[in-house]
PDB file of C-alpha atoms in Angstrom:
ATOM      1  CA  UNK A 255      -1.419  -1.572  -1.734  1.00  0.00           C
ATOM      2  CA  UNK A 256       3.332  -3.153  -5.439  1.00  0.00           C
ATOM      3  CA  UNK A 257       0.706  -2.023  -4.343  1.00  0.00           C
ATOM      4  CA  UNK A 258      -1.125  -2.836  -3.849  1.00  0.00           C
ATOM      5  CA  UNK A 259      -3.131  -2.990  -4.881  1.00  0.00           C
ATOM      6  CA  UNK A 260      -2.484  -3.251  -7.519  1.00  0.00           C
ATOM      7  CA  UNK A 261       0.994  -3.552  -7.767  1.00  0.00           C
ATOM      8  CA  UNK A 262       2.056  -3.619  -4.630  1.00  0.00           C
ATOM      9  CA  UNK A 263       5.186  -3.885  -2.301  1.00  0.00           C
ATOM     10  CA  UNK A 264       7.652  -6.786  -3.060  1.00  0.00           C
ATOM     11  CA  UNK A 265       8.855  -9.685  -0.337  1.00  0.00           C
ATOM     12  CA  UNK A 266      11.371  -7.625   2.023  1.00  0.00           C
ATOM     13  CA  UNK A 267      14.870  -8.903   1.780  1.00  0.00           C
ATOM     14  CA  UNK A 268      15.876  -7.454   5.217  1.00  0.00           C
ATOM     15  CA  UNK A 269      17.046  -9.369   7.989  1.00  0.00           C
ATOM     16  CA  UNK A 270      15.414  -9.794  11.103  1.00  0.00           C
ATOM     17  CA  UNK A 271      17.465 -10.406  13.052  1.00  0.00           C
ATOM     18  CA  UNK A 272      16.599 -11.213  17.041  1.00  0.00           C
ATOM     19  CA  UNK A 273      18.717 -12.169  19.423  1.00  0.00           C
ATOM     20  CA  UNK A 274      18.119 -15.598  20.425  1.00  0.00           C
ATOM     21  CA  UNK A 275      16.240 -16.075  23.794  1.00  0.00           C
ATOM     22  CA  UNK A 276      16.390 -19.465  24.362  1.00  0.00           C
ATOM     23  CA  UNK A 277      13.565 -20.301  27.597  1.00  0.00           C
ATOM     24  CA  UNK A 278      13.229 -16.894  28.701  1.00  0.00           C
ATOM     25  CA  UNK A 279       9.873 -15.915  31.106  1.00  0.00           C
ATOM     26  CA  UNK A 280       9.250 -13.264  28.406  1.00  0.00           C
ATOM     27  CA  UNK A 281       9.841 -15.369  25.217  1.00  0.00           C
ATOM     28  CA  UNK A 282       7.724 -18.214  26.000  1.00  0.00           C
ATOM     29  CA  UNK A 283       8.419 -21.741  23.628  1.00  0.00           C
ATOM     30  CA  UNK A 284      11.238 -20.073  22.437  1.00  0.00           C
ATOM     31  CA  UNK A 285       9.641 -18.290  20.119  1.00  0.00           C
ATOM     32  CA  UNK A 286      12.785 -15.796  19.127  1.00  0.00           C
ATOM     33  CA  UNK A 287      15.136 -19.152  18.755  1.00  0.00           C
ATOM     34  CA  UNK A 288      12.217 -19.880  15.909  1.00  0.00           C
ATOM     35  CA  UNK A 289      12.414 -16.623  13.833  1.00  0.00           C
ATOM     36  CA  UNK A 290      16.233 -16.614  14.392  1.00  0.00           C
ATOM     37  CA  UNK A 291      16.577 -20.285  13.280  1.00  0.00           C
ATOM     38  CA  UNK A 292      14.083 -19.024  10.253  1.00  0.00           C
ATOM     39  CA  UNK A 293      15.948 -16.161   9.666  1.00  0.00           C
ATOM     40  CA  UNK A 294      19.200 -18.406   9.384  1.00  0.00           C
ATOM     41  CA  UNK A 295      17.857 -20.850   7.133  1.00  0.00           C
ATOM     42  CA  UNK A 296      15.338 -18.684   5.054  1.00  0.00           C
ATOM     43  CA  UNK A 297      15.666 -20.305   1.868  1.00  0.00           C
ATOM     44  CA  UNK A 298      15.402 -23.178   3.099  1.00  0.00           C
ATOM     45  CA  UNK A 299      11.780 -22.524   5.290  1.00  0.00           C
ATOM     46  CA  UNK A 300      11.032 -20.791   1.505  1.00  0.00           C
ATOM     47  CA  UNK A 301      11.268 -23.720  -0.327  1.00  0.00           C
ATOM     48  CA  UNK A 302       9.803 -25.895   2.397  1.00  0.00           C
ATOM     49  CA  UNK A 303       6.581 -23.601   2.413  1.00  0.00           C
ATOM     50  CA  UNK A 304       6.505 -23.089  -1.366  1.00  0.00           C
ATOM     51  CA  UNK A 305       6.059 -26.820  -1.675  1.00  0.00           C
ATOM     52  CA  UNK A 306       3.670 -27.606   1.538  1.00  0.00           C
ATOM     53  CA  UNK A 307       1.892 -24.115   2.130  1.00  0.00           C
ATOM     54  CA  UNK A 308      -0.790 -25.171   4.525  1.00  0.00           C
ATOM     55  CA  UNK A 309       2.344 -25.011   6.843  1.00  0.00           C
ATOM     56  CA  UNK A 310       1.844 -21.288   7.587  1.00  0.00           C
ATOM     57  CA  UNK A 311      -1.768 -22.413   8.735  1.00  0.00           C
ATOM     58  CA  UNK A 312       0.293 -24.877  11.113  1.00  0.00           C
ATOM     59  CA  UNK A 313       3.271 -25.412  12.378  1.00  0.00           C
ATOM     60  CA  UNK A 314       5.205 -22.299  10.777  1.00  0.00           C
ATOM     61  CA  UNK A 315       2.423 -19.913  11.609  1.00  0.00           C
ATOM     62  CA  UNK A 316       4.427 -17.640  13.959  1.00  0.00           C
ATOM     63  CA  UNK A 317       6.671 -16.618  10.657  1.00  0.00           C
ATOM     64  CA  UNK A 318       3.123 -14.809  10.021  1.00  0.00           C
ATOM     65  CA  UNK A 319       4.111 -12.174  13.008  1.00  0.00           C
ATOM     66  CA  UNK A 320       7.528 -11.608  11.006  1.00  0.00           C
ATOM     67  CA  UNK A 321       6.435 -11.475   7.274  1.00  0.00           C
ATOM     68  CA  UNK A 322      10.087 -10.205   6.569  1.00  0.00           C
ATOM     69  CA  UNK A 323      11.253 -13.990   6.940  1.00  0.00           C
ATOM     70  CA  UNK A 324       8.644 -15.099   4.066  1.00  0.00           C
ATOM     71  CA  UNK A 325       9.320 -14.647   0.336  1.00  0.00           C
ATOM     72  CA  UNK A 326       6.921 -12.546  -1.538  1.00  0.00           C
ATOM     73  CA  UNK A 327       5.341 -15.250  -3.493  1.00  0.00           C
ATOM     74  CA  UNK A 328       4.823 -17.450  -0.401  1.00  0.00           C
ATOM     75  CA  UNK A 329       2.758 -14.177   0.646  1.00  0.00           C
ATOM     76  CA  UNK A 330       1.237 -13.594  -2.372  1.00  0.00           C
ATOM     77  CA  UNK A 331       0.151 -17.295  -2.095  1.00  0.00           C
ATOM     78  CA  UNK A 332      -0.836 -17.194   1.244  1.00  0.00           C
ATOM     79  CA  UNK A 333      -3.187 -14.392   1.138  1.00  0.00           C
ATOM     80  CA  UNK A 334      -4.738 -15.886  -1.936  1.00  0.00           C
ATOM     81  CA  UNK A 335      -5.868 -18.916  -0.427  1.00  0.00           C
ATOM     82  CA  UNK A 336      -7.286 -17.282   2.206  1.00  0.00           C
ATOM     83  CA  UNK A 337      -9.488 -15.540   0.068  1.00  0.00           C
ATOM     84  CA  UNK A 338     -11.183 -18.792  -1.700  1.00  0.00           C
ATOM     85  CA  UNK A 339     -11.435 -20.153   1.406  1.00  0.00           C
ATOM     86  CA  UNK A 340     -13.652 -16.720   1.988  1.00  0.00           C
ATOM     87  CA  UNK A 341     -15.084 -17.191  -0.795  1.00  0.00           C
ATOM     88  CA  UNK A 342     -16.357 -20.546  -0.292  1.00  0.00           C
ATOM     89  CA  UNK A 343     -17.315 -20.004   2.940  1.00  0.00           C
ATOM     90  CA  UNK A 344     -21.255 -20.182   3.276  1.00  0.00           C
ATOM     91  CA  UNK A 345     -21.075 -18.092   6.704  1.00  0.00           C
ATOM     92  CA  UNK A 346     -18.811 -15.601   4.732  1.00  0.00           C
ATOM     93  CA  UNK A 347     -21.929 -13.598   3.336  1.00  0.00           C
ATOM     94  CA  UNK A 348     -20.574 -14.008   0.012  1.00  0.00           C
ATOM     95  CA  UNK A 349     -23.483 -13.631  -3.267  1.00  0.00           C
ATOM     96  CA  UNK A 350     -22.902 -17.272  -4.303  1.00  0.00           C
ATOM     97  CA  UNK A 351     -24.401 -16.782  -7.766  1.00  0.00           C
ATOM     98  CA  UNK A 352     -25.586 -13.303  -7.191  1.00  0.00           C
ATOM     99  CA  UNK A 353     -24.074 -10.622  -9.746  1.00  0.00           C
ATOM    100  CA  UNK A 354     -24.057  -6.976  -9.654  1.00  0.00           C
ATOM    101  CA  UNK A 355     -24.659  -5.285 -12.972  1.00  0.00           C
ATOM    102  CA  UNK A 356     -22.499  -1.953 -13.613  1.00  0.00           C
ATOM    103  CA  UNK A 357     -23.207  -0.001 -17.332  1.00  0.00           C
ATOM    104  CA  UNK A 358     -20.555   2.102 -17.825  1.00  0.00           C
ATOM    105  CA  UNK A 359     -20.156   5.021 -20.323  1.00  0.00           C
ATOM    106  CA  UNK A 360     -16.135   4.661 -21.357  1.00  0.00           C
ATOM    107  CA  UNK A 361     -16.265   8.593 -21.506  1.00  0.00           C
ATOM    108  CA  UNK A 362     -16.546   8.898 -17.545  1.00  0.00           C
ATOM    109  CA  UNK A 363     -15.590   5.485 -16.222  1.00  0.00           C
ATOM    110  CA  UNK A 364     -14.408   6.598 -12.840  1.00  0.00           C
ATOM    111  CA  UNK A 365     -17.657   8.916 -12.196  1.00  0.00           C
ATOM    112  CA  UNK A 366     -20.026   5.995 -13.470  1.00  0.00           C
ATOM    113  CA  UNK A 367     -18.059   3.609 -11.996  1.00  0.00           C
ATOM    114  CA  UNK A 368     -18.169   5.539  -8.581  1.00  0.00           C
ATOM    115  CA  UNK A 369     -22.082   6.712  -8.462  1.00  0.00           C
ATOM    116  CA  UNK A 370     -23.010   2.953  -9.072  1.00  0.00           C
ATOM    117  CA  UNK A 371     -20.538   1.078  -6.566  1.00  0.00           C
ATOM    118  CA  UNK A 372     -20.312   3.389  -3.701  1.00  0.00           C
ATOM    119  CA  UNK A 373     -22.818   2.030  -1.769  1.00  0.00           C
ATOM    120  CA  UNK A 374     -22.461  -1.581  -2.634  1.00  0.00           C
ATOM    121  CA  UNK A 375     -22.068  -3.648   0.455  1.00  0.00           C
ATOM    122  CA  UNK A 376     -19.162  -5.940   1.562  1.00  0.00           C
ATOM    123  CA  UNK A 377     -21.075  -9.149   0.434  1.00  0.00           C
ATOM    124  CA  UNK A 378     -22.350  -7.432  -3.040  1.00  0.00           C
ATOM    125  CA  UNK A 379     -18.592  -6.257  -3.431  1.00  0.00           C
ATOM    126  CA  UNK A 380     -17.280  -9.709  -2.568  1.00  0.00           C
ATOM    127  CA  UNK A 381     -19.795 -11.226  -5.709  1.00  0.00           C
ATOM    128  CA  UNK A 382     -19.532 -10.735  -9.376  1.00  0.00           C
ATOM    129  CA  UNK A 383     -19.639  -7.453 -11.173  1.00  0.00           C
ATOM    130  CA  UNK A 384     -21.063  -7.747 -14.440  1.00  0.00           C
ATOM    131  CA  UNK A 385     -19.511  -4.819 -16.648  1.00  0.00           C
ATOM    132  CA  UNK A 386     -21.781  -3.364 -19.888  1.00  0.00           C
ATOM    133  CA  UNK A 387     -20.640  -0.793 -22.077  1.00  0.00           C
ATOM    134  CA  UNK A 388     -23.061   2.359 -22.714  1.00  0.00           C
ATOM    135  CA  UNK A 389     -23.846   1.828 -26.441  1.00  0.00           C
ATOM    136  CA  UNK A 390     -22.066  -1.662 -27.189  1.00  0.00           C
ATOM    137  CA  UNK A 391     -23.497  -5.346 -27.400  1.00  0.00           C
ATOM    138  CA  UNK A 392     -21.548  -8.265 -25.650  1.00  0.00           C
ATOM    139  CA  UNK A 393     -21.647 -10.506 -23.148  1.00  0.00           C
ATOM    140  CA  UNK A 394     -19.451 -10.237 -19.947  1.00  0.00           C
ATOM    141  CA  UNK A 395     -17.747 -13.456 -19.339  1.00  0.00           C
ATOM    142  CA  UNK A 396     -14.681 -11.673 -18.448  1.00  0.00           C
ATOM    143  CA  UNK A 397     -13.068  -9.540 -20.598  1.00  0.00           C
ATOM    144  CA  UNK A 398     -15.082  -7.218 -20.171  1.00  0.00           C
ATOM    145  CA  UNK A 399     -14.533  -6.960 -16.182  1.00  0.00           C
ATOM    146  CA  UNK A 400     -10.576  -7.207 -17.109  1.00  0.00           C
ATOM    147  CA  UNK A 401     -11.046  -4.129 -20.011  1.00  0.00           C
ATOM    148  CA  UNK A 402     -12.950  -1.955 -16.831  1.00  0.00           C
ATOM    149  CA  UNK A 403     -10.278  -2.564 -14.034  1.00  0.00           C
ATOM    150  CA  UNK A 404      -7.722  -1.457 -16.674  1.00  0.00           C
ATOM    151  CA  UNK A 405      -9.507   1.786 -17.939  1.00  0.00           C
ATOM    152  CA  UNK A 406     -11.001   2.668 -14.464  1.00  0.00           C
ATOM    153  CA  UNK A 407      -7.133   2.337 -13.043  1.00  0.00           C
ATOM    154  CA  UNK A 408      -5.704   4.715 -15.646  1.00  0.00           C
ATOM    155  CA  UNK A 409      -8.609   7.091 -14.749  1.00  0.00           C
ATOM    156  CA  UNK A 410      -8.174   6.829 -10.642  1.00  0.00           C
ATOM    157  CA  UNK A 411      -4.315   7.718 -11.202  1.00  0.00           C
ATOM    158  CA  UNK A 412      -4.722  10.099 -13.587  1.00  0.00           C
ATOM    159  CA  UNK A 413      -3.169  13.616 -12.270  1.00  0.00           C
ATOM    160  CA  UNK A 414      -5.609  15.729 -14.236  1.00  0.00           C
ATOM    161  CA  UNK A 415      -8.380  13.922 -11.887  1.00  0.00           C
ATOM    162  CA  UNK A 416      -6.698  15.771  -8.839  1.00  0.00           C
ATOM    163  CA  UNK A 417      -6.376  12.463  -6.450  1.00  0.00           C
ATOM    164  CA  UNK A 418      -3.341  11.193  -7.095  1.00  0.00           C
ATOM    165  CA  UNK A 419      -0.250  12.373  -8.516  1.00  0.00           C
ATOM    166  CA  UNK A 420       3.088  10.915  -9.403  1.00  0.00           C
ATOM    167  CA  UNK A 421       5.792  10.656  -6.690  1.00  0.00           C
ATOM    168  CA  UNK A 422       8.563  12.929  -7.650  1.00  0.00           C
ATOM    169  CA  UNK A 423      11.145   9.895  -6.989  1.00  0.00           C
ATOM    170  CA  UNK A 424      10.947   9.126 -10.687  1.00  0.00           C
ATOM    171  CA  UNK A 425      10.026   5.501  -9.551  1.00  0.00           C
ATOM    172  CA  UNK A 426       6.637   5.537 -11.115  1.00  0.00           C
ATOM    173  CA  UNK A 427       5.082   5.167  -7.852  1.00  0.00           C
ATOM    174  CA  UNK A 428       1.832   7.101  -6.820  1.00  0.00           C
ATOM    175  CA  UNK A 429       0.890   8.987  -3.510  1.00  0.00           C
ATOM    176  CA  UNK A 430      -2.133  11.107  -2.748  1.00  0.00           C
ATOM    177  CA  UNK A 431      -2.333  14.552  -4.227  1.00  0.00           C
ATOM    178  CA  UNK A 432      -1.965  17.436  -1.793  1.00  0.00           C
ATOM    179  CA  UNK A 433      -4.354  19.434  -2.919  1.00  0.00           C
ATOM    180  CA  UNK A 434      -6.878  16.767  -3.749  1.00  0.00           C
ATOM    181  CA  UNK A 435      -9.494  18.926  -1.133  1.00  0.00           C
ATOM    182  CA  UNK A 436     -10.563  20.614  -4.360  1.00  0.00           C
ATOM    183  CA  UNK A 437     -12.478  17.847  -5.157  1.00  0.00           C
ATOM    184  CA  UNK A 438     -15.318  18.628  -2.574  1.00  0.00           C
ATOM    185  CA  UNK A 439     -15.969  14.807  -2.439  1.00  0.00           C
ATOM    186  CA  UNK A 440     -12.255  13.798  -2.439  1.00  0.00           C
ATOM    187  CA  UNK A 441     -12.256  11.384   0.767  1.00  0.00           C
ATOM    188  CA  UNK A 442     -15.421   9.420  -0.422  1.00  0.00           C
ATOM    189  CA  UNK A 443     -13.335   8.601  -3.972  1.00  0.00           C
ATOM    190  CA  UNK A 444     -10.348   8.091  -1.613  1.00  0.00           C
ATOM    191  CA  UNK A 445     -12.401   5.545   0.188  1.00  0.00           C
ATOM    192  CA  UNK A 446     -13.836   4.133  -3.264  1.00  0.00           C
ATOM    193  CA  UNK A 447     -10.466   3.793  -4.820  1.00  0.00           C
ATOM    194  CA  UNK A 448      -9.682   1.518  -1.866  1.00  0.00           C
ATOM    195  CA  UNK A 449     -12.373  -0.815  -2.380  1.00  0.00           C
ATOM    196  CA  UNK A 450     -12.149  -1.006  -5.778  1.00  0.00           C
ATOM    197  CA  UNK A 451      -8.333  -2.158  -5.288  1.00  0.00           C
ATOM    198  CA  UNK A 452      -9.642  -4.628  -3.065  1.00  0.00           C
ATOM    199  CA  UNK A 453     -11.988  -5.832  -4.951  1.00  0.00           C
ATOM    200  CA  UNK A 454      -8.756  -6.359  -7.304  1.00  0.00           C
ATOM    201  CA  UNK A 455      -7.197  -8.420  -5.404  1.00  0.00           C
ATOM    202  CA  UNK A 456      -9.860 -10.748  -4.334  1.00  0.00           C
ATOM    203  CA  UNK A 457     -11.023 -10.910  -7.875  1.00  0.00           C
ATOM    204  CA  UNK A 458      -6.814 -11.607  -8.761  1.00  0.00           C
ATOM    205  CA  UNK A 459      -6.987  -8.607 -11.139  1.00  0.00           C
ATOM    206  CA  UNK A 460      -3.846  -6.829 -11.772  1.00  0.00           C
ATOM    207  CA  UNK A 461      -4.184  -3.034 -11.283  1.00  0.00           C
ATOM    208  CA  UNK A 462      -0.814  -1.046 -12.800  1.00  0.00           C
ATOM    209  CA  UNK A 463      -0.335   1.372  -9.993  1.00  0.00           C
ATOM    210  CA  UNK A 464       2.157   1.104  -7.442  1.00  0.00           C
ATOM    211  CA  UNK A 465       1.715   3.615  -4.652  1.00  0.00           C
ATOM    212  CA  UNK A 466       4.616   5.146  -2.723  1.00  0.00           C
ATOM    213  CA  UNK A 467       6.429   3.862   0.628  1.00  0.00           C
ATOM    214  CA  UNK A 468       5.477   6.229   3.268  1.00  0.00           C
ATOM    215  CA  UNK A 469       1.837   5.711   1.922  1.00  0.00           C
ATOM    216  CA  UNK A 470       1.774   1.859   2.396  1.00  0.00           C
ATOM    217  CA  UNK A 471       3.336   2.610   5.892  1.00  0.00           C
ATOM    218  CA  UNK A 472       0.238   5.052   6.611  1.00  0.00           C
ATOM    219  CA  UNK A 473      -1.837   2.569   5.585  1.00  0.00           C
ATOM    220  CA  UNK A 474       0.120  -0.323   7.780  1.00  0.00           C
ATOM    221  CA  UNK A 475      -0.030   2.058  10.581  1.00  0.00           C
ATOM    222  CA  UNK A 476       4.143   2.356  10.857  1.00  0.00           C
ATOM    223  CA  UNK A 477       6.082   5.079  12.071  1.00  0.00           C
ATOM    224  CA  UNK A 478       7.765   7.016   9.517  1.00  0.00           C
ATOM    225  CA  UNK A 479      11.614   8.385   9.151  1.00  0.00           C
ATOM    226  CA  UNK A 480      13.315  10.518   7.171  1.00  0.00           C
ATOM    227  CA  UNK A 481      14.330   8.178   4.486  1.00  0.00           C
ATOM    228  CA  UNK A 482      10.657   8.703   3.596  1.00  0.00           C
ATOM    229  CA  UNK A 483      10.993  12.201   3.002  1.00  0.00           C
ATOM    230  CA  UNK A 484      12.535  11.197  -0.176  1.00  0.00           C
ATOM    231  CA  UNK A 485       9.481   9.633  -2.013  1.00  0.00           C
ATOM    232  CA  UNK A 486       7.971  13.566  -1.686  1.00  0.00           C
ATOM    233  CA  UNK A 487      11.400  15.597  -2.098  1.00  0.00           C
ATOM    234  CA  UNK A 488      14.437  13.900  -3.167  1.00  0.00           C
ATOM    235  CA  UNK A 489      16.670  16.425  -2.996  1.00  0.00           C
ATOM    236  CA  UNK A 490      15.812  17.559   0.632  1.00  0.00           C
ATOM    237  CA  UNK A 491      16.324  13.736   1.054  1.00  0.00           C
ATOM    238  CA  UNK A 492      19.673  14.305  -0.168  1.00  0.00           C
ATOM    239  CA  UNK A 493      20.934  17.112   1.515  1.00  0.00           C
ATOM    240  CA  UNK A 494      19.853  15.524   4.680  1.00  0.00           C
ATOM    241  CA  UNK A 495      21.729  12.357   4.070  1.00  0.00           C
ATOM    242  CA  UNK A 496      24.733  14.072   3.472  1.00  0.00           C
ATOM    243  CA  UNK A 497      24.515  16.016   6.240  1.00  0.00           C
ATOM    244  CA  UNK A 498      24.329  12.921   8.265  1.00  0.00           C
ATOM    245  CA  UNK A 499      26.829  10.986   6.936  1.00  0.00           C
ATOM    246  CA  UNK A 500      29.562  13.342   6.415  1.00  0.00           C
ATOM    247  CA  UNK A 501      31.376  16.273   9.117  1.00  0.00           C
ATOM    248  CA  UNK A 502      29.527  19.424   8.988  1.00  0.00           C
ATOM    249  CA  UNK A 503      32.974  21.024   8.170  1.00  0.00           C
ATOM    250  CA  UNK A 504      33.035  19.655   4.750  1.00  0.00           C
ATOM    251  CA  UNK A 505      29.762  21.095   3.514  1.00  0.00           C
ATOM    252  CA  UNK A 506      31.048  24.645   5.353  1.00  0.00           C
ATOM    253  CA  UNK A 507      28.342  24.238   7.828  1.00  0.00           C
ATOM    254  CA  UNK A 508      30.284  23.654  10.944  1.00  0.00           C
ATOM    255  CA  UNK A 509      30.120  27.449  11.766  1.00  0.00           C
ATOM    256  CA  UNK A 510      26.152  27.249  12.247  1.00  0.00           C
ATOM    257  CA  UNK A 511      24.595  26.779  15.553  1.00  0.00           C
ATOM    258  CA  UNK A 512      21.373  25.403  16.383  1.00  0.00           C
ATOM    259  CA  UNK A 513      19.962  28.684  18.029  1.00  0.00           C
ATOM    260  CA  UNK A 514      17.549  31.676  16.691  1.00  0.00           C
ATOM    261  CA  UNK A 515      17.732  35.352  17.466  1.00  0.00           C
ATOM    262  CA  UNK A 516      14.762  36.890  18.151  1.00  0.00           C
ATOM    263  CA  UNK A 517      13.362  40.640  19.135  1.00  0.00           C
ATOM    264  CA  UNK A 518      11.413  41.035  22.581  1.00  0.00           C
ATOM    265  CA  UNK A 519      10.699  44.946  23.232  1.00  0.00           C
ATOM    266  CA  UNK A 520      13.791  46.006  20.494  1.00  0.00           C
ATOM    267  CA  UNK A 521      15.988  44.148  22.454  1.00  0.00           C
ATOM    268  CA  UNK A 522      17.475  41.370  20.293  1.00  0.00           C
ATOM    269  CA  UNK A 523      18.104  38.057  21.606  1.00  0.00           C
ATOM    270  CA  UNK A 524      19.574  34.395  21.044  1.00  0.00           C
ATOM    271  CA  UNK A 525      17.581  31.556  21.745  1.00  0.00           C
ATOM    272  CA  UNK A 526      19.484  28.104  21.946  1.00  0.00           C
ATOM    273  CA  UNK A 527      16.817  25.675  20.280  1.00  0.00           C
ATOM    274  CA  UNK A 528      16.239  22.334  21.949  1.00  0.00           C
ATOM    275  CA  UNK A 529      18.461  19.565  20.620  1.00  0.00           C
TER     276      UNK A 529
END
């Protein structure tokens, strides 16, 4: 998930931020006087863990809990270690050797691509896919696998395939299409589409797809706001910033009340709504 996924999310330039704690019972080893002394001298902890990244295995590991503090290519770095150390891992259930061999008609990549994968399970995903053309002679010994990712991404993200659509942001960024249901087998694609961007990443394959804010925070499991409402309707976004940030009597809106009139029995009736 930018990304992604694919392309996915960038490094975070907010601040963090905490107050420092010093030897508080509830802050034990001063862990806030570490992310606050991190947060101070982030480019410095950058550089320091560009150069020696074992560090966040170490001694730094608690800027793991705050990944605002860490650069994105310290990430980016991070999380691809981790996966050749998976890989290399014996206990890991990894296919050392073992390949998986996926013949694919270009005319329906994503419905090949799905029928034959689907099932595959975490260890045969983890191994080597082996891509063959319907119809074509050559050996896979790579290009291949790169010339699949790419058509098999334009074909997941295409909008005439009803799962995904184009955010209407204008960033380029993609989000799940509403009405995606009338694809009767829309959640098991869903589901495929995420394993096949896995598979991406672990592989270090670069899908071109980005996917929308409020969907990586779905996917991270964070509470939304309503500065996400503007990935799916920028100019309700709008109107509700400006309503925020500026006196209702400017916009001629001051005169409104927060109350609906309603008919019980032909009597009519105001009912002050709850703030």
């Amino acid at each position: 998930s930018d990304g992604g996924s694919g392309g996915s999310s960038g490094g975070g330039s907010g601040q963090s931020g905490p107050e420092s704690s010093g030897g508080r019972p509830d802050d034990p080893g001063g862990v806030t006087s570490v992310w606050n002394f991190a947060n101070k001298h982030r480019a410095v902890v950058n550089a320091l863990v560009r150069t020696q990244p074992a560090l966040l295995d170490g001694s730094l590991r608690l800027l793991m809990e705050k990944p605002r503090l860490l650069d994105f290519d310290n990430k980016r770095s991070h999380i691809r270690a981790k996966l050749r150390r998976l890989a290399e891992d014996p206990h890991s259930g990894h296919i050392h050797g073992g390949s998986v061999r996926v013949n694919i008609n270009r005319a329906q990549v994503l419905m090949d691509s799905f029928t034959q994968l689907q099932h595959l399970k975490p260890a045969e995903m983890r191994g080597r896919l082996t891509i063959q053309f319907r119809g074509e002679e050559g050996i896979d010994a790579g290009g291949l696998t790169r010339e699949w990712y790419m058509l098999l991404a334009r074909e997941m993200f295409n909008p005439n395939n009803g799962l995904f659509e184009l955010s209407p942001s204008g960033d380029g960024s993609y989000q799940p299409y509403c009405n995606s249901s009338v694809n009767e087998d829309h959640l098991r694609y869903f589901k495929f589409i995420g394993r096949i961007i896995g598979k991406a990443v672990y592989d270090g394959h670069l899908v071109d797809a980005h996917f929308t804010r409020p969907f990586y925070k779905h996917m991270l499991g964070i509470p939304l706001n309503y500065e996400d409402i503007e990935a799916f309707d920028p100019d309700y976004h709008r109107n509700l910033a400006y309503m925020l940030e500026h006196p209702l009597v400017e916009s001629g809106l001051d005169h409104l009340t927060m109350s609906e009139t309603s008919m019980y029995f032909g009597q009519e009736g105001v009912v002050d709504l709850v703030p």
